[in-house]
Coordinates of C-alpha atoms and ligand atoms in Angstrom, one line a residue:
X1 CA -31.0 -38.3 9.7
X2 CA -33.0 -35.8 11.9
X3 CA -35.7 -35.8 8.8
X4 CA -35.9 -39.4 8.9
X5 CA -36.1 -39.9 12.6
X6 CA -39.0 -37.4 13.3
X7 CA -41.6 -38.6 10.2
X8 CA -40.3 -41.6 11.5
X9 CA -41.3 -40.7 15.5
X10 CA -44.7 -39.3 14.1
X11 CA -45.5 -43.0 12.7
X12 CA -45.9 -44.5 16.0
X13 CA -46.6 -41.1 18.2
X14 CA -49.4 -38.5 18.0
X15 CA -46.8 -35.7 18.8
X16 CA -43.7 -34.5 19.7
X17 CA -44.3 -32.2 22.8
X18 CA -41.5 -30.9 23.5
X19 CA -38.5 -30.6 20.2
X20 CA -35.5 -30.1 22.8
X21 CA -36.2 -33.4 24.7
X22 CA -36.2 -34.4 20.9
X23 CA -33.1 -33.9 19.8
X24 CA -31.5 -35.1 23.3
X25 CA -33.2 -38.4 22.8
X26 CA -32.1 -39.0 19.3
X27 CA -28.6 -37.3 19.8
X28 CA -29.2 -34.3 17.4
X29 CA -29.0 -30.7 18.3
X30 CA -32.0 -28.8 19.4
X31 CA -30.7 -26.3 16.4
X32 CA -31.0 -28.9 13.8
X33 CA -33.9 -30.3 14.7
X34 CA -36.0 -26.8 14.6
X35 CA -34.3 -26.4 11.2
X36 CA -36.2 -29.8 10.3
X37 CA -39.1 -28.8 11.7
X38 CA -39.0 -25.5 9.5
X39 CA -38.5 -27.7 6.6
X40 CA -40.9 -30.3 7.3
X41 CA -43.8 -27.3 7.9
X42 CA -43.2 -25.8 4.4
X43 CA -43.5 -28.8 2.9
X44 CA -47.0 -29.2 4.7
X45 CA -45.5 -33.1 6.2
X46 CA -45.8 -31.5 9.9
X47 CA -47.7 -28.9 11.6
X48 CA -45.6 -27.0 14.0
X49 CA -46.3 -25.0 16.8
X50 CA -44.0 -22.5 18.5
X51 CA -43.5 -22.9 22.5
X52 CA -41.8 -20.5 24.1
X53 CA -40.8 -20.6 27.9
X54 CA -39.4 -18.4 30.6
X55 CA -37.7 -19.4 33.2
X56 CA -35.1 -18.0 35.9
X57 CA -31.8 -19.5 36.0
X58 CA -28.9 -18.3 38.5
X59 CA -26.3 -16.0 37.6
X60 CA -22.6 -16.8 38.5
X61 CA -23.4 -15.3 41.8
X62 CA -26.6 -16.6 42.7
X63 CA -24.9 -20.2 42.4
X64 CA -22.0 -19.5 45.0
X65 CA -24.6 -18.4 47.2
X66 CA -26.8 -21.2 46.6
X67 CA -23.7 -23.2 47.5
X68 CA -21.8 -21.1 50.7
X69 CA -24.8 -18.9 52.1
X70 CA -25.7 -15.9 51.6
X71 CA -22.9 -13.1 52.1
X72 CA -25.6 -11.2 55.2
X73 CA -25.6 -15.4 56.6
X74 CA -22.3 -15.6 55.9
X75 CA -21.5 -12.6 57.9
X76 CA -24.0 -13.2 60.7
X77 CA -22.3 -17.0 60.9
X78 CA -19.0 -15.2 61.4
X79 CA -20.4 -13.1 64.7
X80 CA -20.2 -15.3 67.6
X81 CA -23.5 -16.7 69.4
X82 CA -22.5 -15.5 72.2
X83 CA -21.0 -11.9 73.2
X84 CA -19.3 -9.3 70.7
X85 CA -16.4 -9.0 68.1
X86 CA -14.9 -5.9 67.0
X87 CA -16.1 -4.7 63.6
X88 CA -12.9 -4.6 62.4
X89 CA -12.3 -8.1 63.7
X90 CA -14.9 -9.5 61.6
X91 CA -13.8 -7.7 58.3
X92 CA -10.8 -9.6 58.5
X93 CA -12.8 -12.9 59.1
X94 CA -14.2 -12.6 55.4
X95 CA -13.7 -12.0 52.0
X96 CA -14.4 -7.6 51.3
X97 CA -17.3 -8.3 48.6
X98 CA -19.0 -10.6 51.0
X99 CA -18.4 -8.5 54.1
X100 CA -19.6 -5.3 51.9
X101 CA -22.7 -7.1 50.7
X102 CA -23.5 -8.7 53.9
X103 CA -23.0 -6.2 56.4
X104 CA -25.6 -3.8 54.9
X105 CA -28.1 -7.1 53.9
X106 CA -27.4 -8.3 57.6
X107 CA -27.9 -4.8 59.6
X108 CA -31.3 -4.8 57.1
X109 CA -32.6 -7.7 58.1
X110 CA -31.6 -6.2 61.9
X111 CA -29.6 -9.6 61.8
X112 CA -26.9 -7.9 63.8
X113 CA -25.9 -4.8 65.9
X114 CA -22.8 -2.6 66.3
X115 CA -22.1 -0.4 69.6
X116 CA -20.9 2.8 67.8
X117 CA -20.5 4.6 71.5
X118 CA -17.0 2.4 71.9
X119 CA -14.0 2.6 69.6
X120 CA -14.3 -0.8 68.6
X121 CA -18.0 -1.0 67.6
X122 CA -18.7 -4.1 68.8
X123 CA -20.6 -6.1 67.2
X124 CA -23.1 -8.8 68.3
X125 CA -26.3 -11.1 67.0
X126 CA -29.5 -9.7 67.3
X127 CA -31.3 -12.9 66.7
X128 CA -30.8 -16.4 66.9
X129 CA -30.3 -18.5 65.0
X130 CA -31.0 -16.1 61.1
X131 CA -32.7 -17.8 58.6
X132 CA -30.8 -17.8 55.1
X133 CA -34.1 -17.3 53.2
X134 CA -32.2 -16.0 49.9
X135 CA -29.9 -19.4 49.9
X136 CA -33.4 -21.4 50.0
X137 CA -34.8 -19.7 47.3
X138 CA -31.6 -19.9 45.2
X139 CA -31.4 -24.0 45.7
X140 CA -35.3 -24.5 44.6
X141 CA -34.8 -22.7 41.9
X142 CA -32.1 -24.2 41.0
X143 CA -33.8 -27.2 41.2
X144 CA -36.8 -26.6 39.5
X145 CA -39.1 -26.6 42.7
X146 CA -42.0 -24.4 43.5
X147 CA -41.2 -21.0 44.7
X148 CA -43.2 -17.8 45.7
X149 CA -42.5 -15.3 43.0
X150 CA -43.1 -12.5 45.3
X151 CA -39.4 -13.1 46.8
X152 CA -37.9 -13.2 42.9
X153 CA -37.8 -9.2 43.3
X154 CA -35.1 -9.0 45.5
X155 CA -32.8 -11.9 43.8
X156 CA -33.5 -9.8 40.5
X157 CA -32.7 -6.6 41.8
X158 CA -29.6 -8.4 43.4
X159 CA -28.6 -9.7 40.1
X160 CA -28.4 -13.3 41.6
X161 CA -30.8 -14.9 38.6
X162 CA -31.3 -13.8 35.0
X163 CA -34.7 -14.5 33.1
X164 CA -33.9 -17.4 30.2
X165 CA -36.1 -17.4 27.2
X166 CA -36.7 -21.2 26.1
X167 CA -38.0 -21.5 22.5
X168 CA -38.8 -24.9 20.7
X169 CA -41.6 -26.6 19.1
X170 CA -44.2 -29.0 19.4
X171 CA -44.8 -31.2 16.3
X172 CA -47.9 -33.3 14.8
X173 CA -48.3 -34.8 11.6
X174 CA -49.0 -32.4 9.0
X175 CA -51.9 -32.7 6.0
X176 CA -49.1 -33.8 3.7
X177 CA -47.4 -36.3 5.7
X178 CA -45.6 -39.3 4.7
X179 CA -43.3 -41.5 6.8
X180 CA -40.3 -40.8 4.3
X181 CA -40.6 -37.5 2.2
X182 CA -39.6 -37.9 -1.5
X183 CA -37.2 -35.3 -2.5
X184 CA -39.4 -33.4 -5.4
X185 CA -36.8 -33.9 -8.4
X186 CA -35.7 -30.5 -9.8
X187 CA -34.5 -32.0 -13.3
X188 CA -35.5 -35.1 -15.4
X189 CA -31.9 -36.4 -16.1
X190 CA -30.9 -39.3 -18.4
X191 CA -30.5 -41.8 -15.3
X192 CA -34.1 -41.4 -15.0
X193 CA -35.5 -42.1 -18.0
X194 CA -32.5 -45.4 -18.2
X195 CA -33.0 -46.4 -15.1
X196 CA -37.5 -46.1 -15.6
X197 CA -37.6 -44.0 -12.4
X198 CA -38.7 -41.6 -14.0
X199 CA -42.1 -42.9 -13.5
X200 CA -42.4 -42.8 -9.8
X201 CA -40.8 -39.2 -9.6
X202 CA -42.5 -36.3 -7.9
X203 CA -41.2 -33.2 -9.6
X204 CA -41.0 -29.6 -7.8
X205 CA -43.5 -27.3 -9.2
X206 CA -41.7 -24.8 -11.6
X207 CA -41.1 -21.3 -10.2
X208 CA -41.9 -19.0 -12.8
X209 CA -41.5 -15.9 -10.6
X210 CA -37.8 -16.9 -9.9
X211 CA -35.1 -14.9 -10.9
X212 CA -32.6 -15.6 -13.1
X213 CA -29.0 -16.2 -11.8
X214 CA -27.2 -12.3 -11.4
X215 CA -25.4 -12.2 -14.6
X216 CA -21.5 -11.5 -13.7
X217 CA -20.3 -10.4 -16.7
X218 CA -17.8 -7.3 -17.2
X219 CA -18.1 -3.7 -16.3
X220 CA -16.2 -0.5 -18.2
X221 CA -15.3 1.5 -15.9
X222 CA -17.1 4.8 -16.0
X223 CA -13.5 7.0 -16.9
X224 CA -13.6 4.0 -20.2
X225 CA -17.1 4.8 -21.1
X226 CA -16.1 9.0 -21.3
X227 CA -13.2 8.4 -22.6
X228 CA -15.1 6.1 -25.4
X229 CA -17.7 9.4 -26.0
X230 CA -15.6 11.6 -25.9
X231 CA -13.5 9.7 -28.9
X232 CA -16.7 9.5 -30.9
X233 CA -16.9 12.9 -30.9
X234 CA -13.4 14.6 -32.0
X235 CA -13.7 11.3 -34.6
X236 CA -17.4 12.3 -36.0
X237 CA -15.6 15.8 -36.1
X238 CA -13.0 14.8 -38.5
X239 CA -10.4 14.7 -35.9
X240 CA -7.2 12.2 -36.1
X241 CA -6.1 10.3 -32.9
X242 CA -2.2 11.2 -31.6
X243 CA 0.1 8.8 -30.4
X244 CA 0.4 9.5 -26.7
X245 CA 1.9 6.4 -25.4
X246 CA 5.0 7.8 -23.8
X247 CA 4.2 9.0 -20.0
X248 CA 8.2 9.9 -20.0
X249 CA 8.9 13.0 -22.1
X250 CA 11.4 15.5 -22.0
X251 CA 11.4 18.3 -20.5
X252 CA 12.4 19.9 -24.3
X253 CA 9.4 18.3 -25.9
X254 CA 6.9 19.6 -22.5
X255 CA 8.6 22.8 -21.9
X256 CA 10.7 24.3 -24.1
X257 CA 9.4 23.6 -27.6
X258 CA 6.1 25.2 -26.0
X259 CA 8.0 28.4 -25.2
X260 CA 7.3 27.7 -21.7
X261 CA 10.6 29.2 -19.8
X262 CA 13.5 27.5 -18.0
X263 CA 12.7 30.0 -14.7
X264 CA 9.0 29.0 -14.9
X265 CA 7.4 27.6 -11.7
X266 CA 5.8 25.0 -13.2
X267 CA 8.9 23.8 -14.3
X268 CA 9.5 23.1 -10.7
X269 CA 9.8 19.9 -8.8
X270 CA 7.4 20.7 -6.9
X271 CA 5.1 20.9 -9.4
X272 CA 6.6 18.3 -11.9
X273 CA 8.0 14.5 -11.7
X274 CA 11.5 14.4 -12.8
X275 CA 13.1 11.0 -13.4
X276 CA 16.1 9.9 -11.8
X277 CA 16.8 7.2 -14.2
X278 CA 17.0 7.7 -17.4
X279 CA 17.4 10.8 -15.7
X280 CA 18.3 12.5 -19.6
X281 CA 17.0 12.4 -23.0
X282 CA 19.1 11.4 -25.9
X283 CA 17.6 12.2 -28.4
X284 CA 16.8 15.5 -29.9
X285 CA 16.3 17.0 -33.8
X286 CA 19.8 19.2 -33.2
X287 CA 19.0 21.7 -35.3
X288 CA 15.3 22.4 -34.0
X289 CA 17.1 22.7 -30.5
X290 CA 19.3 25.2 -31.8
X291 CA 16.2 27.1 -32.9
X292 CA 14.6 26.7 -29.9
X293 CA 17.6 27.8 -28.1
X294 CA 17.8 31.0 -29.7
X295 CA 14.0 32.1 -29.9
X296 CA 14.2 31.5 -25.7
X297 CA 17.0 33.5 -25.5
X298 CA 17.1 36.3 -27.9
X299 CA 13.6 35.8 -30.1
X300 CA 13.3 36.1 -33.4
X301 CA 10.3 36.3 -35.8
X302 CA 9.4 39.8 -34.2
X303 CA 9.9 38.7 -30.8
X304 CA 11.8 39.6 -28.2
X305 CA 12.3 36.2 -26.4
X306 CA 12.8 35.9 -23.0
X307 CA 17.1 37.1 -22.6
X308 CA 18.3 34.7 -20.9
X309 CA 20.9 32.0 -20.8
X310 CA 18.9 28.9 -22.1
X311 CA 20.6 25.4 -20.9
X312 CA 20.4 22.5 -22.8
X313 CA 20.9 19.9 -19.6
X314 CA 18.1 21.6 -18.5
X315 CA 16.3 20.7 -22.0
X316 CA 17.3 17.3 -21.5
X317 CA 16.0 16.7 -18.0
X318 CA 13.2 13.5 -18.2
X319 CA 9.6 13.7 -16.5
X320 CA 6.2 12.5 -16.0
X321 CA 4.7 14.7 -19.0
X322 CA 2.8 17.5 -17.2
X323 CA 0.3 17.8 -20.3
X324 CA -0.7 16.1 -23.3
X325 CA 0.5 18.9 -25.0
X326 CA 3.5 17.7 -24.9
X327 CA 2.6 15.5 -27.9
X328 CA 0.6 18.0 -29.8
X329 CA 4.5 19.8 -30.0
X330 CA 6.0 16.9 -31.2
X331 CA 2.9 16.0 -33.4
X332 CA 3.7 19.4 -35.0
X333 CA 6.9 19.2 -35.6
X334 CA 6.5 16.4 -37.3
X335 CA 4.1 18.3 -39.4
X336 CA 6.2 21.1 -40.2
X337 CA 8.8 18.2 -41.4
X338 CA 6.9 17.7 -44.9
X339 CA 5.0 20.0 -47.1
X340 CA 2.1 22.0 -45.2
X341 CA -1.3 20.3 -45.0
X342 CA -4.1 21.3 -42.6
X343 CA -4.6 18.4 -39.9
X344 CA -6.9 18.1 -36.9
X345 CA -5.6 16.0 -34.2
X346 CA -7.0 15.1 -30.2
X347 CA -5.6 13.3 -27.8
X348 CA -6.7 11.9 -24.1
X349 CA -4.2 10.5 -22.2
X350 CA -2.6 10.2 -18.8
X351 CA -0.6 13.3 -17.5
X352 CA 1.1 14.2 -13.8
X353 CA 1.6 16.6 -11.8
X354 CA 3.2 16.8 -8.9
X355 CA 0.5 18.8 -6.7
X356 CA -1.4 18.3 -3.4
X357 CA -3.9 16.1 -3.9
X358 CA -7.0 16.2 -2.3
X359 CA -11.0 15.2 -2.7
X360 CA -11.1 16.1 -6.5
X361 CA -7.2 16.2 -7.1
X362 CA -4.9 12.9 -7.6
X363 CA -1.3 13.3 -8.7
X364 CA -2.5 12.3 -11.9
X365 CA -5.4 12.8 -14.6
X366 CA -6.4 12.3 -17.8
X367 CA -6.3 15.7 -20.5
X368 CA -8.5 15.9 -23.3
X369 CA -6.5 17.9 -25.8
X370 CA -8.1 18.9 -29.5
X371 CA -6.2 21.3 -31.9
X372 CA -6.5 22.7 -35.7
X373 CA -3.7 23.5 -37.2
X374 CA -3.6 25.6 -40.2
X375 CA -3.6 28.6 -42.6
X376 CA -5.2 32.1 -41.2
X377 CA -7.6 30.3 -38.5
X378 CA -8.2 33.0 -36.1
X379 CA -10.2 33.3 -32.4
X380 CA -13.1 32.8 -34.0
X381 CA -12.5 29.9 -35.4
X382 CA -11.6 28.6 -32.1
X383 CA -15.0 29.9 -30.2
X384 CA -16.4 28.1 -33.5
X385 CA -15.0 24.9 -32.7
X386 CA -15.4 24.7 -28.8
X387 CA -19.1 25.2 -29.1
X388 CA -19.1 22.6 -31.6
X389 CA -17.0 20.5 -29.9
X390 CA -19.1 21.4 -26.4
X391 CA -22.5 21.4 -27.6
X392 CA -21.9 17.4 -28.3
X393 CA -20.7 17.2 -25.2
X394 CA -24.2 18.6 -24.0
X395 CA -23.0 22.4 -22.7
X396 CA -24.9 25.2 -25.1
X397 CA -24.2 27.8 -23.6
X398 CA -20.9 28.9 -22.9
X399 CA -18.7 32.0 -22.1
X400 CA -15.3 33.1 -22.1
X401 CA -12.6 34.3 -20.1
X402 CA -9.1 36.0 -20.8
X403 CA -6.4 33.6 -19.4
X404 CA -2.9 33.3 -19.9
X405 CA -0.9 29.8 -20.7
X406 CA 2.8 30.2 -21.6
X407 CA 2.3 28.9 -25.1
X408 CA -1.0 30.2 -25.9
X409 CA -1.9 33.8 -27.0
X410 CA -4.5 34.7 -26.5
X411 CA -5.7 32.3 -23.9
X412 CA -9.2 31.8 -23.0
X413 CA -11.0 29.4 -19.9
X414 CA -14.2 28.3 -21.1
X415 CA -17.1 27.8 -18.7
X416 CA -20.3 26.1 -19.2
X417 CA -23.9 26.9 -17.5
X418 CA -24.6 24.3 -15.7
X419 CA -28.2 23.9 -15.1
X420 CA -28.2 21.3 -12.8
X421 CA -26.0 23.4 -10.2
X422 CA -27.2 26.4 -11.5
X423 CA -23.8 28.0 -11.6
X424 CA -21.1 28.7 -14.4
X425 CA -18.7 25.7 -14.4
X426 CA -15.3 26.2 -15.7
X427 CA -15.1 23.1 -18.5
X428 CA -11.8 23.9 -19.8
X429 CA -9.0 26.0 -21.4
X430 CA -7.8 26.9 -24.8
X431 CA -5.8 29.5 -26.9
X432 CA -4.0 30.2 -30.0
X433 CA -0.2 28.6 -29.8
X434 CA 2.2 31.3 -30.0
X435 CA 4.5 32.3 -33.0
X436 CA 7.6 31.3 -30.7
X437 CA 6.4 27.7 -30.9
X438 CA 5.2 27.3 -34.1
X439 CA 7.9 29.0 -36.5
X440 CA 10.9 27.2 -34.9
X441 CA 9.2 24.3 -35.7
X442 CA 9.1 25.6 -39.4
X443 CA 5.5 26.0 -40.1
X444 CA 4.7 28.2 -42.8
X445 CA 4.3 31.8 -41.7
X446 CA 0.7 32.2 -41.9
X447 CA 0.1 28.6 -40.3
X448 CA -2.4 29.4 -36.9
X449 CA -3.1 26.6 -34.9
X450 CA -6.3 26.4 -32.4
X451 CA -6.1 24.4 -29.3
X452 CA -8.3 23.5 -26.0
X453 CA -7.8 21.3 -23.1
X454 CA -10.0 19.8 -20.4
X455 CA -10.3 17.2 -18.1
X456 CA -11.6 13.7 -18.4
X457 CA -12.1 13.0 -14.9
X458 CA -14.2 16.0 -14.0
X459 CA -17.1 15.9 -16.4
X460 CA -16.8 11.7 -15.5
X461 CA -17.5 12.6 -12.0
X462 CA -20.2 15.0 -12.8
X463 CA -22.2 12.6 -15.2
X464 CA -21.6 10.1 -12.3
X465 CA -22.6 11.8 -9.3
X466 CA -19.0 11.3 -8.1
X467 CA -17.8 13.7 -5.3
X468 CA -14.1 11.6 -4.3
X469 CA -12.2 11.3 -6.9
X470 CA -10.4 8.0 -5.3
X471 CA -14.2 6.1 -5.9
X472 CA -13.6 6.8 -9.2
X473 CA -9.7 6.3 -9.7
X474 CA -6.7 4.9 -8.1
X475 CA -6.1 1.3 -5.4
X476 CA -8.9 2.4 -3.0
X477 CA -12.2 2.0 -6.0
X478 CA -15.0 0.2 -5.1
X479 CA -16.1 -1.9 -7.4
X480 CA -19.4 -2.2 -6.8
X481 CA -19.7 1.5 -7.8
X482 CA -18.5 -0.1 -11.6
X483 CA -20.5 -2.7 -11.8
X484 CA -24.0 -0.5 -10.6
X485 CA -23.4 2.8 -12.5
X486 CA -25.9 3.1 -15.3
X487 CA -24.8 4.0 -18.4
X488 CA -23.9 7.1 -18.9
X489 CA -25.0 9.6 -22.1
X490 CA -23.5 13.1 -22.8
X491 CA -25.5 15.5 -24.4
X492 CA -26.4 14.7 -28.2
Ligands
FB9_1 O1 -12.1 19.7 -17.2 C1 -12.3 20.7 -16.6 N1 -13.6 21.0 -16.1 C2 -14.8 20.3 -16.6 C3 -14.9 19.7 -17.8 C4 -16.0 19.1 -18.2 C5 -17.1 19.1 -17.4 O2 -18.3 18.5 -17.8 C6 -19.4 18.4 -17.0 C7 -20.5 17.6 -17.5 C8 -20.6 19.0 -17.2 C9 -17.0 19.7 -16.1 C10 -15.8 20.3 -15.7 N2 -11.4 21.7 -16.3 C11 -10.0 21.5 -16.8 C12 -11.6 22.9 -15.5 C13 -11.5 22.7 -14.0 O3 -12.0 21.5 -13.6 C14 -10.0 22.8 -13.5 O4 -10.2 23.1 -12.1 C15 -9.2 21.6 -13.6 N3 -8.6 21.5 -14.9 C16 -7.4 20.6 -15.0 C17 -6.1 21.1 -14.8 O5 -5.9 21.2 -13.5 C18 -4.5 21.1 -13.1 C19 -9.3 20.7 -15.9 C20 -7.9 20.2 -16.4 C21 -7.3 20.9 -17.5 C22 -7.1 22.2 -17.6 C23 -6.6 22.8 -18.7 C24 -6.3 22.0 -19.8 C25 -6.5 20.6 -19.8 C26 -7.0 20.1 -18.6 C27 -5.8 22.6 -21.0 C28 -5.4 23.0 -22.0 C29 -4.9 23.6 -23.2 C30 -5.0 25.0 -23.3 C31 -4.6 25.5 -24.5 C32 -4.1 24.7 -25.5 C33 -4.0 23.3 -25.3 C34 -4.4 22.8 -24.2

């Protein structure tokens, strides 16, 4: 072992000079045996010094001219001793680098001369014999003689040698050495104490500044933790959970039990994900359809409808629900099924939407949806309940705007101050469902119900300091961004 062999080499020598040399004598690698060195230093059992050498070394180059000559002697070799040859004569004698880099080197050293008053620019020696100075200097440095550094200029500037930084140490024995180093136990185990050896162990001192192991455990995703507060608070309001685990709906149930028209543009492809298969529902309450049906077409209930020709394959078309509210009709229904009783249900859920997405749009999100249903509530009640239901969400102040949903009237969007941006944030929308919805269903007359909707992903990204929405949602997460987020609190 490299460890072994150097406390080893310190026993008989007083140092080892040179840590290279080292490792070629004992067949180790110059790499390993600094990393030994390293060790051995820590551990006080050596005291190591850094050397550091430079020397030149030839480039790819430098070594073929070290071997042929020059390319200027190479040329000037090429000229005969006696009388001329025609420049382009000797072009042909060598190879075009060597001719490039030699003519100019050769007429420089006025090696050669050319008669430029005849057309073939003869060319002749103008000494004899040259003196291939730069092929001398190449070979003793390549064999680590003495040289005068004033000529390294010119091979540096002709890129014929490169500078080589040697590093490596020299090693002495250390204040703690030893000829073998005992490996500092890290645990008392029960060999030990069977085995007695326990008595001659050294043990490593205890690190009480090191850190525990990073604790890997599980992370909620951020969307979770929201979704979890958000719970809390329609529960510690008195509100009851839907059932929304049905991402297919039809279009009945999304659409027309909301009064929302057969023409509308929302009902659109473009807008909504229709199913190919089970391209159809097959199951609808008959006579509520028939209702529906006829409060589309000619209204009913002192209104007019909408006059036209209502079609039930269109009804029966299945999608990617476009809203949770999809459930609140059915939830409704269900209610209007029994004897009246007042109920407050929520819901957040996955719904779709066949839209452009882009930096804060996916083709899919998650709706918060909360809604009262019951005798004479009125607008007020539903400002009432959305600053309620807001001010535990941390937004105080809020105003509201005049909007218009197909099954809500009248519709409000509800924007929050927000003080961090110091601008009026649009946190939702809400409204009072319609009397075409509710009075098919066969809610008592006087039965008002309150509704409002919002996002989950947009306050998550907020309260996150999330600006894509694909960090937070969708193949492309990073999960590092779930594992560091802190928690999170809303308001109260
Ligand atoms: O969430 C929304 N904004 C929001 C909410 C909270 C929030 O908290 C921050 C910590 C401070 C910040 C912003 N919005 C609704 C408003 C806008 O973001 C809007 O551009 C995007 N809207 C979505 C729809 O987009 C296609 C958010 C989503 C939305 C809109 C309306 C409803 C539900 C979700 C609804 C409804 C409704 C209406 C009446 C009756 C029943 C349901």
């Amino acid at each position: 072992m490299a460890e072994e062999a150097i406390l080893a080499y310190l026993e008989k020598e007083e140092e080892i000079s040179n840590s290279e040399n080292f490792a070629q004598q004992f067949g180790f690698s110059h790499e390993e045996i600094l990393n030994v060195i390293r060790r051995l230093h820590g551990f006080k059992f050596v005291e190591a010094k850094d050397i550091r050498r430079e020397r030149w070394v030839l480039t790819e180059e430098g070594e073929t001219y070290a071997a042929v000559g020059s390319p200027e002697f190479q040329l000037f070799s090429a000229v005969p001793p006696e009388g001329i040859i025609a420049l382009e004569e000797l072009q042909k004698k060598l190879d075009p680098a060597v001719y490039k880099i030699g003519w100019q080197q050769a007429l420089k050293n006025k090696w050669v001369q050319m008669k430029t008053d005849v057309p073939m620019k003869d060319v002749s020696r103008k000494v004899q014999p040259a003196d291939d100075k730069v092929k001398d200097l190449l070979l003793r440095i390549q064999n680590n003689e003495v040289y005068c550094f004033e000529d390294i200029d010119a091979l540096k500037r002709r890129k014929l040698i490169i500078q080589q930084v040697w590093k490596g140490n020299s090693v002495r024995k250390g204040p703690k050495y030893a000829p073998i180093r005992k490996r500092a136990a890290t645990n008392l185990t029960r060999e030990n104490l069977q085995r007695g050896d326990w008595k001659e162990l050294e043990f490593k001192e205890y690190n009480f500044s090191a850190k525990g192991q990073p604790f890997e455990g599980g992370h909620l995703h951020p969307l979770l933790k929201v979704r979890r507060q958000v719970q809390t608070i329609f529960l510690n309001m008195g509100f009851e959970e839907m059932p929304t685990n049905n991402y297919v709906e039809s279009s009945f149930w999304n659409f027309d039990a909301l009064f929302q028209p057969q023409q509308h543009p929302a009902r659109d492809s473009h807008d909504t994900f229709f199913l190919k298969v089970p391209s159809t529902t097959k199951m609808l309450p008959e006579d509520y359809v028939e209702r529906v049906k006829e409060i589309h077409e000619s209204g009913g209930y002192q209104s007019r409808g909408y006059g036209y020709d209502w079609k039930r394959e269109e009804a029966n078309k299945n999608l990617l629900r476009t809203h949770t509210t999809a459930v609140s009709s059915r939830m409704l229904f269900a209610l209007a099924q029994k004897p009246f009783a007042p109920k407050k249900y929520y819901s957040i859920d996955r719904v779709f939407r066949n839209e452009a997405v882009d930096r804060t749009h996916l083709a899919e999100f998650h709706q918060i949806e909360g809604l009262i249903c019951d005798r004479g509530l009125t607008l007020g009640d539903l400002i009432g309940v959305l600053h309620d239901f807001f001010s535990r969400l941390g937004m105080s102040k809020l105003r509201f705007k005049p909007a218009y949903n197909p099954y809500t009237e009248p519709s409000m969007e509800i924007f929050s101050y927000h003080e961090g941006f110091k601008k009026w944030v649009e946190v939702g929308n809400s409204g009072m469902f319609r009397p075409e919805m509710l009075l098919p269903m066969g809610l008592p007359e006087d039965v008002r119900v309150i509704a409002w909707g919002l996002s989950l992903e947009r306050p998550t990204m907020i309260l996150y300091g999330i600006d894509n929405i694909r960090d937070l949602f969708g193949s492309k997460v990073d999960l590092s961004l779930i594992k560091r987020n802190p928690i999170c609190r809303l308001g109260l």
